[in-house]
Coordinates of C-alpha atoms in Angstrom, one line a residue:
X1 CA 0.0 0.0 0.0
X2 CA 1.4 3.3 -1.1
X3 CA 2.2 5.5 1.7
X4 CA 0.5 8.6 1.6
X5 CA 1.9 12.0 0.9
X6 CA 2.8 14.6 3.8
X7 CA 1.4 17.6 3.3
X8 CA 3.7 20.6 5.2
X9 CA 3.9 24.0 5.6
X10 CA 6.9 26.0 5.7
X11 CA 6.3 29.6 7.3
X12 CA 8.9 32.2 6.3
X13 CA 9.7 29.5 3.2
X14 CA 10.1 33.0 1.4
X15 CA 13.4 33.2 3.6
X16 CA 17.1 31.9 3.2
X17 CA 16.9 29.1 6.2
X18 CA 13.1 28.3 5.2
X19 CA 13.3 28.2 1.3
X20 CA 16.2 25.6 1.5
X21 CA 13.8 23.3 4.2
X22 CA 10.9 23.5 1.9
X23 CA 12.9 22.8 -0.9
X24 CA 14.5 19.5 0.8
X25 CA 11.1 18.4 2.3
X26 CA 10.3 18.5 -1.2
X27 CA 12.9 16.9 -3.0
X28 CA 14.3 14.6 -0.5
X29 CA 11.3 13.6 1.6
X30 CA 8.4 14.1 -1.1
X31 CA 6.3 16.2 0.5
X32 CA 3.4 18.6 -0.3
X33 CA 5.1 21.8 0.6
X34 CA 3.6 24.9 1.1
X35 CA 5.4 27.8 1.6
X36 CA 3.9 31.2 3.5
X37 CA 5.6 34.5 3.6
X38 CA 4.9 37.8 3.1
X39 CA 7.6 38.3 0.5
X40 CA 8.3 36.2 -2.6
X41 CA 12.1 34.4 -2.6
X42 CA 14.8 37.0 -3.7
X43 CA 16.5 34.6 -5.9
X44 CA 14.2 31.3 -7.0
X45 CA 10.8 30.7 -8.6
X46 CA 8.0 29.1 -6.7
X47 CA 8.2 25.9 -8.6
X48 CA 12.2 25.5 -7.7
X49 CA 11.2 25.2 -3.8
X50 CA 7.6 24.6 -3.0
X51 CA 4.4 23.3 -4.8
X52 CA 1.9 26.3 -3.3
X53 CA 2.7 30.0 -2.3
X54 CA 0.7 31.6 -0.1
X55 CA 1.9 35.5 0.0
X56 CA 0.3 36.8 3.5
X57 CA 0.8 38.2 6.6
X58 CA 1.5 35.7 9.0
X59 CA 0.5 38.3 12.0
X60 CA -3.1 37.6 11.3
X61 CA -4.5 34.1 12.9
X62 CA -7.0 33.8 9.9
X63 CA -3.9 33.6 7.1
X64 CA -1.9 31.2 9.4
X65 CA -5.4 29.3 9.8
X66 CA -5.3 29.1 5.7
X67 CA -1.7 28.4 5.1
X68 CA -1.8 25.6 7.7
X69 CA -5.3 24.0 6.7
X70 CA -4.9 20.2 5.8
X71 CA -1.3 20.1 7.0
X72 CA 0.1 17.2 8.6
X73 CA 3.3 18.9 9.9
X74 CA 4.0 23.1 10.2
X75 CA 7.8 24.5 10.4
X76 CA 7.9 28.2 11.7
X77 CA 10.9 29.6 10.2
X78 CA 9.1 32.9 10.3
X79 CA 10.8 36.4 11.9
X80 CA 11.1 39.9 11.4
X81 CA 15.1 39.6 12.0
X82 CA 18.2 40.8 10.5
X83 CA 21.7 41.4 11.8
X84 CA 22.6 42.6 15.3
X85 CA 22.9 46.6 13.9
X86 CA 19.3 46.0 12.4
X87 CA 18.1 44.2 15.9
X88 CA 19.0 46.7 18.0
X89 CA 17.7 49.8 16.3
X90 CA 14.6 48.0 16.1
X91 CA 13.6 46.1 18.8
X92 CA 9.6 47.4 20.0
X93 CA 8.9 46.5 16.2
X94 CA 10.2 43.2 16.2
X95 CA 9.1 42.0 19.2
X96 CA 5.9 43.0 18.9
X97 CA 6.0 41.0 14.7
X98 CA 7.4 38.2 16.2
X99 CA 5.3 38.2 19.2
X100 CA 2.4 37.8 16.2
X101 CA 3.7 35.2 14.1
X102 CA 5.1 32.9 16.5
X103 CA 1.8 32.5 18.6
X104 CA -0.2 32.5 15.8
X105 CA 1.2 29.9 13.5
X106 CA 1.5 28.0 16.6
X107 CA -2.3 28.6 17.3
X108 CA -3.3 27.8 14.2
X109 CA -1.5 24.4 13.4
X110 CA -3.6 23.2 16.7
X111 CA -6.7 24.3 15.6
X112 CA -6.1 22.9 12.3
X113 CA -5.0 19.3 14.1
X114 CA -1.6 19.6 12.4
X115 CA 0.4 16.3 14.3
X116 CA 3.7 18.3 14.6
X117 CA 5.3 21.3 15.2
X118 CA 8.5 23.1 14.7
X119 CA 9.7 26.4 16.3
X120 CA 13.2 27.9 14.7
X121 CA 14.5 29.9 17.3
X122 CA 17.8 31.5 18.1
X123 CA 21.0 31.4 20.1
X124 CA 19.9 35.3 21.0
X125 CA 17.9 33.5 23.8
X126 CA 21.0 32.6 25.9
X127 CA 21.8 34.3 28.9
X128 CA 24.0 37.5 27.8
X129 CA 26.5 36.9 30.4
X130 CA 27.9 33.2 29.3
X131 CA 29.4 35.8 26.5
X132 CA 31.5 37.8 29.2
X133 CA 33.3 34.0 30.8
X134 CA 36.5 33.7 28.8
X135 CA 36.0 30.1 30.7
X136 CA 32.9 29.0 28.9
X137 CA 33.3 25.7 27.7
X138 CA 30.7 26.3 25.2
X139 CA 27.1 26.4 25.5
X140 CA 24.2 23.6 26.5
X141 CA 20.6 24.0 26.0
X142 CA 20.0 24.7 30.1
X143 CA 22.3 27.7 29.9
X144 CA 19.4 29.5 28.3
X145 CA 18.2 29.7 32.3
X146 CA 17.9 31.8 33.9
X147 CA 17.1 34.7 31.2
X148 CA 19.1 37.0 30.3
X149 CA 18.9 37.4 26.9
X150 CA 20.5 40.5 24.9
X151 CA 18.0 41.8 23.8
X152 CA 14.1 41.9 23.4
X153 CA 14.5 39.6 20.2
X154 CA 16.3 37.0 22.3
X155 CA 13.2 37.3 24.9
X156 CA 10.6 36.7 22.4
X157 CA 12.3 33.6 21.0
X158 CA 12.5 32.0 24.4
X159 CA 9.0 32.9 25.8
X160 CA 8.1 31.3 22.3
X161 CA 10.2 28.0 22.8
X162 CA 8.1 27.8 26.2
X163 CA 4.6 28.4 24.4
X164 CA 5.7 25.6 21.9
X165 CA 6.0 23.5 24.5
X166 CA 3.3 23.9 26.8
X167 CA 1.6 23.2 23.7
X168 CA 2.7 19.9 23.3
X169 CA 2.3 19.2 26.7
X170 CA -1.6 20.1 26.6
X171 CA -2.5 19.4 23.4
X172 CA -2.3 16.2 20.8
X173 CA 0.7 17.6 18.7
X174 CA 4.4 17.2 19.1
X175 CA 6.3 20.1 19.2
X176 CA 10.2 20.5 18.3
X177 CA 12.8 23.3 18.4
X178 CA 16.1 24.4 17.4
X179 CA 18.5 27.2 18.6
X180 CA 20.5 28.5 15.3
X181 CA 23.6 30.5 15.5
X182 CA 25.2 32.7 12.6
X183 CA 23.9 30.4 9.3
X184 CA 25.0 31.3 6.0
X185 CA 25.6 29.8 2.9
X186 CA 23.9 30.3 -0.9
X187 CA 21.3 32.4 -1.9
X188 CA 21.2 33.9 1.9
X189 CA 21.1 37.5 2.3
X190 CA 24.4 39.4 2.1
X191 CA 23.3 43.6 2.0
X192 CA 20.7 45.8 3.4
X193 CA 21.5 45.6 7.1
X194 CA 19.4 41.9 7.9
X195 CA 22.2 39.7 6.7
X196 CA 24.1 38.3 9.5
X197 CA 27.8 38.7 10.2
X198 CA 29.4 36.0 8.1
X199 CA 27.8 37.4 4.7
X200 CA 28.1 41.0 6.0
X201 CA 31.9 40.3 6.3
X202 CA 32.7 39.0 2.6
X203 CA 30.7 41.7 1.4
X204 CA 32.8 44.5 3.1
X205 CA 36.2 42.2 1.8
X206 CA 35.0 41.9 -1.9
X207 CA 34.1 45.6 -1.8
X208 CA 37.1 46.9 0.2
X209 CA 39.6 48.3 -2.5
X210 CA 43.5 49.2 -1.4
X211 CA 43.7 51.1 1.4
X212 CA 40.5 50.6 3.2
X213 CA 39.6 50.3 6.6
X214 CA 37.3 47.1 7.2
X215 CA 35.2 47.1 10.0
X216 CA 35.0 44.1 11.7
X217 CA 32.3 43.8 14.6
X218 CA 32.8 41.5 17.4

């Protein structure tokens, strides 16, 4: 008996982490994939990632509602983020976007019966002052506690990681989440003040001519 097909939807697909999950869920694991954003990819066509794109505002509980309808699985890759320069100048904005999306999506794959749930979240959660220990080992998923995040952006993500779960704890759908740190790689975005620091870097390098000063932060 043929196994049937899983249908997904990628929020924030229309981004650099979320485009390259909806295009492996639908390569590699033959999914249904549907991607929501509120902006179109910057560098592929619909067809090269997802089979449906839903251009909406994932701040409204009736769009996430749609998007998620009929899904057996919903990844929220979704964010109003950029690099730290961009973060910090804009932090009421953010947290009150994010605050949106990540409750709703979350909202709306339980109404919709959805069996699983993932949350990207962000190393910004961790506790600012691990940073300032030049005998930090590295980090571990408990150093997250207790908060201290750097900013308001870090806050959001870990009161959303705790939502997520609660969540799975009172409801029938398994919920998953992952911290990322600095990703890059192709087709990410590398101008504008929202790429992070490893793109931001070879920018400033390929544009620096003889002579220049190159601003490194960090």
């Amino acid at each position: 008996m043929a196994q049937k097909q899983r249908k997904v939807c990628v929020a924030g697909g229309g981004g650099f982490i979320g485009s390259h999950l909806a295009k492996r869920l639908r390569e590699k694991e033959n999914c249904y994939v549907i991607v929501a954003d509120r902006k179109y990819h910057e560098f592929w066509e619909q067809k090269e990632f997802c089979d449906e794109f839903i251009k909406c505002d994932l701040r409204s509980l009736q769009n996430c509602i749609t998007a998620t309808k009929g899904c057996d699985e919903v990844y929220n890759l979704a964010a109003d983020m950029g690099g730290m320069g961009f973060i910090q100048s804009n932090e009421s904005v953010l947290m009150w976007n994010n605050t949106m999306v990540s409750s709703k999506v979350l909202e709306a794959a339980r109404r919709n019966k959805c069996k699983r749930y993932f949350y990207s979240s962000s190393a910004c959660c961790y506790n600012e002052k691990k940073q300032l220990d030049t005998d930090n080992p590295g980090l571990k998923e408990s150093d997250a506690w207790p908060a201290w995040p750097q900013d308001t952006y870090g806050f959001e993500k870990l009161y959303a990681e705790e939502m997520a779960m609660i969540y799975g704890r009172d409801f029938d759908i398994v919920t998953r989440m992952c911290r990322f740190h600095n990703i890059y790689g192709p087709y990410g975005t590398w101008k504008g003040g929202r790429e992070k620091a490893p793109a931001a870097f070879c920018r400033k390098a390929a544009a620096c001519k003889d002579g220049d000063v190159l601003d490194i932060w960090g």
